[in-house]
PDB file of C-alpha atoms in Angstrom:
ATOM      1  CA  UNK A   1     209.636 168.404  11.668  1.00 47.00           C
ATOM      2  CA  UNK A   2     207.698 167.927  14.896  1.00 47.00           C
ATOM      3  CA  UNK A   3     206.211 171.395  14.608  1.00 46.00           C
ATOM      4  CA  UNK A   4     205.126 170.663  11.034  1.00 43.00           C
ATOM      5  CA  UNK A   5     203.561 167.369  12.091  1.00 45.00           C
ATOM      6  CA  UNK A   6     201.756 169.097  14.972  1.00 46.00           C
ATOM      7  CA  UNK A   7     200.483 171.799  12.635  1.00 45.00           C
ATOM      8  CA  UNK A   8     199.329 169.185  10.118  1.00 44.00           C
ATOM      9  CA  UNK A   9     197.479 167.207  12.803  1.00 46.00           C
ATOM     10  CA  UNK A  10     195.858 170.386  14.093  1.00 45.00           C
ATOM     11  CA  UNK A  11     194.787 171.206  10.557  1.00 43.00           C
ATOM     12  CA  UNK A  12     193.398 167.681  10.082  1.00 46.00           C
ATOM     13  CA  UNK A  13     191.413 167.986  13.321  1.00 47.00           C
ATOM     14  CA  UNK A  14     189.952 171.272  12.126  1.00 43.00           C
ATOM     15  CA  UNK A  15     189.017 169.732   8.774  1.00 46.00           C
ATOM     16  CA  UNK A  16     187.270 166.814  10.455  1.00 46.00           C
ATOM     17  CA  UNK A  17     185.295 169.013  12.862  1.00 45.00           C
ATOM     18  CA  UNK A  18     183.970 171.252  10.098  1.00 45.00           C
ATOM     19  CA  UNK A  19     181.522 168.547   8.970  1.00 43.00           C
ATOM     20  CA  UNK A  20     182.914 168.133   5.485  1.00 45.00           C
ATOM     21  CA  UNK A  21     183.147 171.839   4.730  1.00 43.00           C
ATOM     22  CA  UNK A  22     186.782 171.417   3.673  1.00 44.00           C
ATOM     23  CA  UNK A  23     186.937 169.403   0.469  1.00 48.00           C
ATOM     24  CA  UNK A  24     189.679 167.305  -1.047  1.00 48.00           C
ATOM     25  CA  UNK A  25     190.947 170.099  -3.230  1.00 50.00           C
ATOM     26  CA  UNK A  26     191.201 172.680  -0.459  1.00 49.00           C
ATOM     27  CA  UNK A  27     192.891 170.156   1.815  1.00 46.00           C
ATOM     28  CA  UNK A  28     195.485 169.160  -0.790  1.00 46.00           C
ATOM     29  CA  UNK A  29     196.207 172.769  -1.663  1.00 44.00           C
ATOM     30  CA  UNK A  30     196.673 173.696   2.010  1.00 47.00           C
ATOM     31  CA  UNK A  31     199.044 170.796   2.668  1.00 44.00           C
ATOM     32  CA  UNK A  32     201.104 171.838  -0.363  1.00 43.00           C
ATOM     33  CA  UNK A  33     201.659 175.219   1.244  1.00 47.00           C
ATOM     34  CA  UNK A  34     202.303 173.775   4.696  1.00 47.00           C
ATOM     35  CA  UNK A  35     205.028 171.404   3.497  1.00 47.00           C
ATOM     36  CA  UNK A  36     206.992 174.207   1.833  1.00 48.00           C
ATOM     37  CA  UNK A  37     210.305 174.765   3.628  1.00 47.00           C
ATOM     38  CA  UNK A  38     210.199 178.110   5.501  1.00 48.00           C
ATOM     39  CA  UNK A  39     213.007 180.625   5.308  1.00 47.00           C
ATOM     40  CA  UNK A  40     215.534 180.129   8.112  1.00 49.00           C
ATOM     41  CA  UNK A  41     215.782 182.888  10.695  1.00 48.00           C
ATOM     42  CA  UNK A  42     219.511 183.243  10.131  1.00 50.00           C
ATOM     43  CA  UNK A  43     219.100 183.875   6.391  1.00 50.00           C
ATOM     44  CA  UNK A  44     218.011 187.461   6.574  1.00 49.00           C
ATOM     45  CA  UNK A  45     214.625 186.661   8.075  1.00 48.00           C
ATOM     46  CA  UNK A  46     213.169 187.107  11.501  1.00 45.00           C
ATOM     47  CA  UNK A  47     212.358 184.556  14.200  1.00 46.00           C
ATOM     48  CA  UNK A  48     208.701 184.707  13.129  1.00 45.00           C
ATOM     49  CA  UNK A  49     209.148 183.860   9.444  1.00 42.00           C
ATOM     50  CA  UNK A  50     206.376 181.526   8.210  1.00 42.00           C
ATOM     51  CA  UNK A  51     205.505 179.833   4.945  1.00 42.00           C
ATOM     52  CA  UNK A  52     203.532 182.925   3.970  1.00 42.00           C
ATOM     53  CA  UNK A  53     206.829 184.765   3.453  1.00 42.00           C
ATOM     54  CA  UNK A  54     207.440 182.628   0.386  1.00 42.00           C
ATOM     55  CA  UNK A  55     204.782 184.540  -1.508  1.00 44.00           C
ATOM     56  CA  UNK A  56     206.303 188.003  -1.477  1.00 45.00           C
ATOM     57  CA  UNK A  57     206.254 189.311  -5.055  1.00 46.00           C
ATOM     58  CA  UNK A  58     209.490 189.291  -7.008  1.00 46.00           C
ATOM     59  CA  UNK A  59     210.190 190.387 -10.548  1.00 47.00           C
ATOM     60  CA  UNK A  60     213.214 188.096 -10.889  1.00 52.00           C
ATOM     61  CA  UNK A  61     211.429 185.720 -13.264  1.00 56.00           C
ATOM     62  CA  UNK A  62     213.518 182.815 -14.527  1.00 55.00           C
ATOM     63  CA  UNK A  63     211.829 182.957 -17.927  1.00 57.00           C
ATOM     64  CA  UNK A  64     213.480 186.340 -18.550  1.00 54.00           C
ATOM     65  CA  UNK A  65     210.281 188.312 -19.038  1.00 56.00           C
ATOM     66  CA  UNK A  66     210.689 190.397 -15.843  1.00 51.00           C
ATOM     67  CA  UNK A  67     206.900 190.275 -15.451  1.00 54.00           C
ATOM     68  CA  UNK A  68     205.976 187.146 -13.485  1.00 71.00           C
ATOM     69  CA  UNK A  69     206.216 187.344  -9.715  1.00 87.00           C
ATOM     70  CA  UNK A  70     207.519 184.556  -7.537  1.00 89.00           C
ATOM     71  CA  UNK A  71     203.985 183.804  -6.392  1.00 93.00           C
ATOM     72  CA  UNK A  72     202.791 183.562 -10.004  1.00 92.00           C
ATOM     73  CA  UNK A  73     205.560 181.108 -10.861  1.00 91.00           C
ATOM     74  CA  UNK A  74     204.734 178.947  -7.836  1.00 93.00           C
ATOM     75  CA  UNK A  75     201.061 179.064  -8.733  1.00 94.00           C
ATOM     76  CA  UNK A  76     201.712 177.896 -12.297  1.00 93.00           C
ATOM     77  CA  UNK A  77     203.995 175.114 -11.016  1.00 94.00           C
ATOM     78  CA  UNK A  78     201.333 173.907  -8.599  1.00 96.00           C
ATOM     79  CA  UNK A  79     198.563 174.105 -11.221  1.00 95.00           C
ATOM     80  CA  UNK A  80     200.626 172.048 -13.673  1.00 95.00           C
ATOM     81  CA  UNK A  81     200.959 169.259 -11.108  1.00 95.00           C
ATOM     82  CA  UNK A  82     197.348 169.562  -9.975  1.00 96.00           C
ATOM     83  CA  UNK A  83     195.951 169.318 -13.526  1.00 95.00           C
ATOM     84  CA  UNK A  84     197.953 166.134 -14.159  1.00 95.00           C
ATOM     85  CA  UNK A  85     196.755 164.645 -10.847  1.00 94.00           C
ATOM     86  CA  UNK A  86     193.107 165.522 -11.539  1.00 94.00           C
ATOM     87  CA  UNK A  87     193.254 163.998 -15.033  1.00 93.00           C
ATOM     88  CA  UNK A  88     194.622 160.757 -13.581  1.00 91.00           C
ATOM     89  CA  UNK A  89     191.568 160.330 -11.324  1.00 89.00           C
ATOM     90  CA  UNK A  90     189.070 161.603 -13.898  1.00 88.00           C
ATOM     91  CA  UNK A  91     186.516 158.875 -14.606  1.00 82.00           C
ATOM     92  CA  UNK A  92     184.299 160.372 -17.275  1.00 73.00           C
ATOM     93  CA  UNK A  93     186.173 162.155 -20.071  1.00 74.00           C
ATOM     94  CA  UNK A  94     182.906 163.391 -21.608  1.00 84.00           C
ATOM     95  CA  UNK A  95     179.251 163.796 -20.678  1.00 90.00           C
ATOM     96  CA  UNK A  96     176.742 161.602 -22.560  1.00 92.00           C
ATOM     97  CA  UNK A  97     174.319 163.325 -24.953  1.00 95.00           C
ATOM     98  CA  UNK A  98     171.365 161.320 -23.611  1.00 96.00           C
ATOM     99  CA  UNK A  99     170.381 159.783 -20.264  1.00 97.00           C
ATOM    100  CA  UNK A 100     167.532 157.271 -19.999  1.00 96.00           C
ATOM    101  CA  UNK A 101     165.600 158.906 -22.831  1.00 96.00           C
ATOM    102  CA  UNK A 102     166.388 162.478 -21.761  1.00 98.00           C
ATOM    103  CA  UNK A 103     168.442 164.683 -24.076  1.00 98.00           C
ATOM    104  CA  UNK A 104     171.333 166.432 -22.304  1.00 98.00           C
ATOM    105  CA  UNK A 105     172.208 170.096 -22.798  1.00 97.00           C
ATOM    106  CA  UNK A 106     175.223 171.742 -21.134  1.00 97.00           C
ATOM    107  CA  UNK A 107     175.527 175.516 -20.717  1.00 97.00           C
ATOM    108  CA  UNK A 108     178.512 176.298 -18.533  1.00 96.00           C
ATOM    109  CA  UNK A 109     177.709 174.987 -15.059  1.00 97.00           C
ATOM    110  CA  UNK A 110     174.026 174.530 -15.983  1.00 98.00           C
ATOM    111  CA  UNK A 111     172.699 171.145 -17.095  1.00 98.00           C
ATOM    112  CA  UNK A 112     169.268 170.532 -18.597  1.00 98.00           C
ATOM    113  CA  UNK A 113     167.722 167.139 -19.331  1.00 98.00           C
ATOM    114  CA  UNK A 114     164.598 167.101 -21.530  1.00 98.00           C
ATOM    115  CA  UNK A 115     162.151 164.390 -22.567  1.00 98.00           C
ATOM    116  CA  UNK A 116     159.263 165.262 -24.901  1.00 96.00           C
ATOM    117  CA  UNK A 117     156.134 163.181 -25.491  1.00 93.00           C
ATOM    118  CA  UNK A 118     152.868 163.890 -27.293  1.00 92.00           C
ATOM    119  CA  UNK A 119     151.148 164.875 -24.040  1.00 93.00           C
ATOM    120  CA  UNK A 120     153.854 166.591 -21.999  1.00 97.00           C
ATOM    121  CA  UNK A 121     157.454 167.671 -21.605  1.00 97.00           C
ATOM    122  CA  UNK A 122     159.595 166.740 -18.616  1.00 98.00           C
ATOM    123  CA  UNK A 123     162.593 168.988 -17.857  1.00 98.00           C
ATOM    124  CA  UNK A 124     165.222 168.236 -15.212  1.00 98.00           C
ATOM    125  CA  UNK A 125     167.640 171.100 -14.552  1.00 98.00           C
ATOM    126  CA  UNK A 126     170.493 171.705 -12.128  1.00 98.00           C
ATOM    127  CA  UNK A 127     173.743 173.591 -11.622  1.00 98.00           C
ATOM    128  CA  UNK A 128     176.969 171.830 -10.611  1.00 97.00           C
ATOM    129  CA  UNK A 129     178.512 174.793  -8.758  1.00 97.00           C
ATOM    130  CA  UNK A 130     179.201 174.023  -5.064  1.00 95.00           C
ATOM    131  CA  UNK A 131     177.673 170.557  -5.490  1.00 96.00           C
ATOM    132  CA  UNK A 132     180.691 168.359  -4.678  1.00 93.00           C
ATOM    133  CA  UNK A 133     181.416 166.660  -1.374  1.00 83.00           C
ATOM    134  CA  UNK A 134     183.311 163.615  -0.170  1.00 69.00           C
ATOM    135  CA  UNK A 135     181.186 160.499   0.294  1.00 62.00           C
ATOM    136  CA  UNK A 136     183.173 159.419   3.359  1.00 58.00           C
ATOM    137  CA  UNK A 137     184.862 161.142   6.258  1.00 56.00           C
ATOM    138  CA  UNK A 138     188.595 161.367   5.535  1.00 54.00           C
ATOM    139  CA  UNK A 139     191.108 159.357   7.575  1.00 58.00           C
ATOM    140  CA  UNK A 140     194.024 161.744   7.944  1.00 57.00           C
ATOM    141  CA  UNK A 141     197.595 160.464   8.144  1.00 60.00           C
ATOM    142  CA  UNK A 142     199.850 163.425   9.000  1.00 61.00           C
ATOM    143  CA  UNK A 143     202.870 161.545   7.637  1.00 65.00           C
ATOM    144  CA  UNK A 144     201.345 161.106   4.185  1.00 60.00           C
ATOM    145  CA  UNK A 145     202.172 163.518   1.356  1.00 60.00           C
ATOM    146  CA  UNK A 146     198.488 163.648   0.422  1.00 58.00           C
ATOM    147  CA  UNK A 147     195.600 162.203   2.453  1.00 57.00           C
ATOM    148  CA  UNK A 148     193.340 159.462   1.129  1.00 56.00           C
ATOM    149  CA  UNK A 149     189.829 160.859   0.956  1.00 56.00           C
ATOM    150  CA  UNK A 150     186.501 159.371  -0.091  1.00 63.00           C
ATOM    151  CA  UNK A 151     185.267 159.637  -3.656  1.00 76.00           C
ATOM    152  CA  UNK A 152     184.212 163.147  -4.599  1.00 86.00           C
ATOM    153  CA  UNK A 153     180.675 163.199  -6.021  1.00 92.00           C
ATOM    154  CA  UNK A 154     178.403 165.929  -7.279  1.00 95.00           C
ATOM    155  CA  UNK A 155     174.925 165.794  -5.757  1.00 96.00           C
ATOM    156  CA  UNK A 156     173.247 169.010  -6.857  1.00 97.00           C
ATOM    157  CA  UNK A 157     169.796 170.206  -5.947  1.00 98.00           C
ATOM    158  CA  UNK A 158     167.667 169.682  -9.055  1.00 98.00           C
ATOM    159  CA  UNK A 159     164.377 170.941 -10.447  1.00 98.00           C
ATOM    160  CA  UNK A 160     161.814 168.746 -12.172  1.00 98.00           C
ATOM    161  CA  UNK A 161     159.205 170.503 -14.329  1.00 98.00           C
ATOM    162  CA  UNK A 162     156.330 168.505 -15.816  1.00 98.00           C
ATOM    163  CA  UNK A 163     154.821 170.767 -18.475  1.00 98.00           C
ATOM    164  CA  UNK A 164     151.377 170.265 -20.019  1.00 97.00           C
ATOM    165  CA  UNK A 165     150.337 173.076 -22.331  1.00 95.00           C
ATOM    166  CA  UNK A 166     150.719 176.316 -20.344  1.00 96.00           C
ATOM    167  CA  UNK A 167     150.673 174.592 -16.929  1.00 97.00           C
ATOM    168  CA  UNK A 168     153.752 173.397 -15.028  1.00 98.00           C
ATOM    169  CA  UNK A 169     153.967 171.070 -12.051  1.00 98.00           C
ATOM    170  CA  UNK A 170     157.347 171.836 -10.498  1.00 98.00           C
ATOM    171  CA  UNK A 171     159.414 169.965  -7.904  1.00 98.00           C
ATOM    172  CA  UNK A 172     162.617 170.967  -6.148  1.00 98.00           C
ATOM    173  CA  UNK A 173     164.558 167.866  -5.096  1.00 98.00           C
ATOM    174  CA  UNK A 174     167.657 167.308  -2.981  1.00 97.00           C
ATOM    175  CA  UNK A 175     169.961 164.324  -2.547  1.00 96.00           C
ATOM    176  CA  UNK A 176     169.794 162.803   0.915  1.00 94.00           C
ATOM    177  CA  UNK A 177     172.914 162.535   3.064  1.00 85.00           C
ATOM    178  CA  UNK A 178     174.050 159.246   4.558  1.00 69.00           C
ATOM    179  CA  UNK A 179     172.536 155.794   4.241  1.00 65.00           C
ATOM    180  CA  UNK A 180     168.988 154.787   5.062  1.00 51.00           C
ATOM    181  CA  UNK A 181     168.463 153.329   8.547  1.00 50.00           C
ATOM    182  CA  UNK A 182     166.696 150.039   9.174  1.00 48.00           C
ATOM    183  CA  UNK A 183     162.982 150.387   8.491  1.00 49.00           C
ATOM    184  CA  UNK A 184     163.412 153.513   6.350  1.00 56.00           C
ATOM    185  CA  UNK A 185     162.865 153.828   2.615  1.00 67.00           C
ATOM    186  CA  UNK A 186     166.043 153.457   0.584  1.00 80.00           C
ATOM    187  CA  UNK A 187     165.542 156.795  -1.181  1.00 91.00           C
ATOM    188  CA  UNK A 188     168.544 158.819  -2.319  1.00 94.00           C
ATOM    189  CA  UNK A 189     166.612 162.043  -2.969  1.00 96.00           C
ATOM    190  CA  UNK A 190     163.639 163.811  -1.463  1.00 96.00           C
ATOM    191  CA  UNK A 191     161.101 166.441  -2.501  1.00 98.00           C
ATOM    192  CA  UNK A 192     161.971 169.766  -0.899  1.00 97.00           C
ATOM    193  CA  UNK A 193     159.241 171.836  -2.515  1.00 97.00           C
ATOM    194  CA  UNK A 194     156.306 171.572  -4.893  1.00 98.00           C
ATOM    195  CA  UNK A 195     154.435 174.218  -6.885  1.00 98.00           C
ATOM    196  CA  UNK A 196     152.065 174.455  -9.827  1.00 97.00           C
ATOM    197  CA  UNK A 197     151.699 177.527 -12.004  1.00 97.00           C
ATOM    198  CA  UNK A 198     150.617 178.910 -15.352  1.00 96.00           C
ATOM    199  CA  UNK A 199     153.113 180.371 -17.790  1.00 94.00           C
ATOM    200  CA  UNK A 200     156.459 181.394 -16.341  1.00 93.00           C
ATOM    201  CA  UNK A 201     157.344 180.946 -12.670  1.00 91.00           C
ATOM    202  CA  UNK A 202     157.636 184.077 -10.517  1.00 93.00           C
ATOM    203  CA  UNK A 203     158.087 184.920  -6.833  1.00 92.00           C
ATOM    204  CA  UNK A 204     154.321 185.210  -6.311  1.00 95.00           C
ATOM    205  CA  UNK A 205     153.709 181.525  -7.055  1.00 96.00           C
ATOM    206  CA  UNK A 206     152.701 179.563  -3.955  1.00 97.00           C
ATOM    207  CA  UNK A 207     154.959 176.615  -3.078  1.00 97.00           C
ATOM    208  CA  UNK A 208     154.667 174.026  -0.310  1.00 97.00           C
ATOM    209  CA  UNK A 209     157.583 172.400   1.491  1.00 97.00           C
ATOM    210  CA  UNK A 210     157.903 168.662   1.084  1.00 96.00           C
ATOM    211  CA  UNK A 211     158.283 167.972   4.803  1.00 95.00           C
ATOM    212  CA  UNK A 212     154.830 169.389   5.621  1.00 97.00           C
ATOM    213  CA  UNK A 213     152.987 167.365   2.984  1.00 96.00           C
ATOM    214  CA  UNK A 214     150.709 164.537   4.068  1.00 97.00           C
ATOM    215  CA  UNK A 215     152.805 161.370   4.166  1.00 95.00           C
ATOM    216  CA  UNK A 216     150.589 159.473   1.735  1.00 97.00           C
ATOM    217  CA  UNK A 217     150.457 162.443  -0.651  1.00 97.00           C
ATOM    218  CA  UNK A 218     154.258 162.669  -0.524  1.00 97.00           C
ATOM    219  CA  UNK A 219     154.567 158.972  -1.457  1.00 96.00           C
ATOM    220  CA  UNK A 220     152.128 159.442  -4.344  1.00 97.00           C
ATOM    221  CA  UNK A 221     154.199 162.360  -5.665  1.00 98.00           C
ATOM    222  CA  UNK A 222     157.386 160.276  -5.444  1.00 97.00           C
ATOM    223  CA  UNK A 223     155.573 157.563  -7.424  1.00 97.00           C
ATOM    224  CA  UNK A 224     154.476 160.186  -9.962  1.00 97.00           C
ATOM    225  CA  UNK A 225     158.061 161.325 -10.457  1.00 98.00           C
ATOM    226  CA  UNK A 226     159.147 157.709 -10.926  1.00 97.00           C
ATOM    227  CA  UNK A 227     156.414 157.240 -13.512  1.00 97.00           C
ATOM    228  CA  UNK A 228     157.800 160.238 -15.401  1.00 97.00           C
ATOM    229  CA  UNK A 229     161.296 158.722 -15.377  1.00 97.00           C
ATOM    230  CA  UNK A 230     162.669 160.389 -12.229  1.00 97.00           C
ATOM    231  CA  UNK A 231     163.327 157.240 -10.230  1.00 96.00           C
ATOM    232  CA  UNK A 232     165.895 156.602  -7.518  1.00 94.00           C
ATOM    233  CA  UNK A 233     168.020 154.788 -10.125  1.00 96.00           C
ATOM    234  CA  UNK A 234     167.741 157.787 -12.458  1.00 97.00           C
ATOM    235  CA  UNK A 235     168.878 160.102  -9.654  1.00 97.00           C
ATOM    236  CA  UNK A 236     171.984 157.947  -9.159  1.00 96.00           C
ATOM    237  CA  UNK A 237     172.793 158.268 -12.868  1.00 96.00           C
ATOM    238  CA  UNK A 238     172.110 162.007 -12.661  1.00 97.00           C
ATOM    239  CA  UNK A 239     174.723 162.229  -9.905  1.00 96.00           C
ATOM    240  CA  UNK A 240     177.199 160.335 -12.098  1.00 95.00           C
ATOM    241  CA  UNK A 241     176.586 162.764 -14.954  1.00 96.00           C
ATOM    242  CA  UNK A 242     176.881 165.785 -12.657  1.00 97.00           C
ATOM    243  CA  UNK A 243     180.116 164.418 -11.176  1.00 95.00           C
ATOM    244  CA  UNK A 244     181.677 163.966 -14.620  1.00 95.00           C
ATOM    245  CA  UNK A 245     180.626 167.435 -15.772  1.00 96.00           C
ATOM    246  CA  UNK A 246     181.733 169.138 -12.570  1.00 96.00           C
ATOM    247  CA  UNK A 247     185.139 167.467 -12.668  1.00 95.00           C
ATOM    248  CA  UNK A 248     185.656 168.373 -16.329  1.00 95.00           C
ATOM    249  CA  UNK A 249     184.641 171.962 -15.530  1.00 96.00           C
ATOM    250  CA  UNK A 250     187.040 172.058 -12.576  1.00 96.00           C
ATOM    251  CA  UNK A 251     189.977 170.894 -14.696  1.00 96.00           C
ATOM    252  CA  UNK A 252     189.038 173.471 -17.315  1.00 95.00           C
ATOM    253  CA  UNK A 253     189.042 176.161 -14.616  1.00 97.00           C
ATOM    254  CA  UNK A 254     192.530 175.127 -13.475  1.00 97.00           C
ATOM    255  CA  UNK A 255     193.783 175.276 -17.061  1.00 96.00           C
ATOM    256  CA  UNK A 256     192.312 178.750 -17.566  1.00 96.00           C
ATOM    257  CA  UNK A 257     193.823 179.950 -14.298  1.00 96.00           C
ATOM    258  CA  UNK A 258     197.244 178.590 -15.296  1.00 95.00           C
ATOM    259  CA  UNK A 259     197.039 180.254 -18.701  1.00 94.00           C
ATOM    260  CA  UNK A 260     195.863 183.524 -17.159  1.00 94.00           C
ATOM    261  CA  UNK A 261     198.659 183.522 -14.576  1.00 92.00           C
ATOM    262  CA  UNK A 262     201.281 182.681 -17.189  1.00 89.00           C
ATOM    263  CA  UNK A 263     200.130 185.618 -19.294  1.00 83.00           C
ATOM    264  CA  UNK A 264     198.413 183.672 -22.062  1.00 62.00           C
ATOM    265  CA  UNK A 265     195.287 184.799 -23.889  1.00 56.00           C
TER     266      UNK A 265
END
C-alpha cells in the first residue's frame, strides 16, 4: 500500500509540474490502471511483475466467443464506467442552433457560426479538437479514488471572417489564460493575427501578428469585432458552446470505442 501511495504521489507531482498538460481524463485513466492489484510474485510471476502484466492477451473470454482478449474485456469494462461518469457531469445535452443571432452549424469537430446582413456576412469558425483544459490547478489527494479537478472547458482558437462582396477581413483569436491583473483590461480573448484578402485565402496572403500592432489600432480592431457581435461576453458563450460540443463528442468517441472493442458494427 505504501508503494502504491508513493507511486501515486510521484505521479501527481509529475502531473502538476507539466503545466496542465495532463488532463482530467488522462489522470483518471492512469489512476485506474495504477490501483489494479498486481499479480503476486508467488503466483507464477516474477519479483518484477507490475500492473502492465495484467494486459497480456488471453482468448479465454467469459462471453464464450473465444475472440475477445483480456485487455479488450478490461477496456470495455472501463469504458462502460467512464461513459456513465461522463454523462453524470455533462452539463449541456445538446448544442443550441443559434447563438446571439448567429446560426450554428456542426460538422464533426468543426463548428461554424454565421450571421448575414444586407451589407456583410460574419463567420466565426473553430475546431474543438485539443481545446480542453482544466480551469484550475488540481489539488491531488493520493488517498482519493479519483482526484477533484477544476472544471474542464473548451477554449479553442477561433477565426472571425467579415465578408463584404469578394473581400474578407480575417482575424485569428485566442482565449487568454488566467485572470486579468490590476490595471489590465478584463479581456478573455486576444487578436493573434489579422489579414485582408480577395477571394479565397491562400498561403501568399500577408498577415500581421496582433502583438506587433499599434496599441491604439489594436483597441480599435477589438471595438470593431465587438460592433460585429464578437464581444467578450460572446466569447464566453462561445466557450460554453464549444465545451458542450466537445464533451458530447468525447462521450460519442468513448461509445464508438466500446462498440468497436466489443466487436459491434
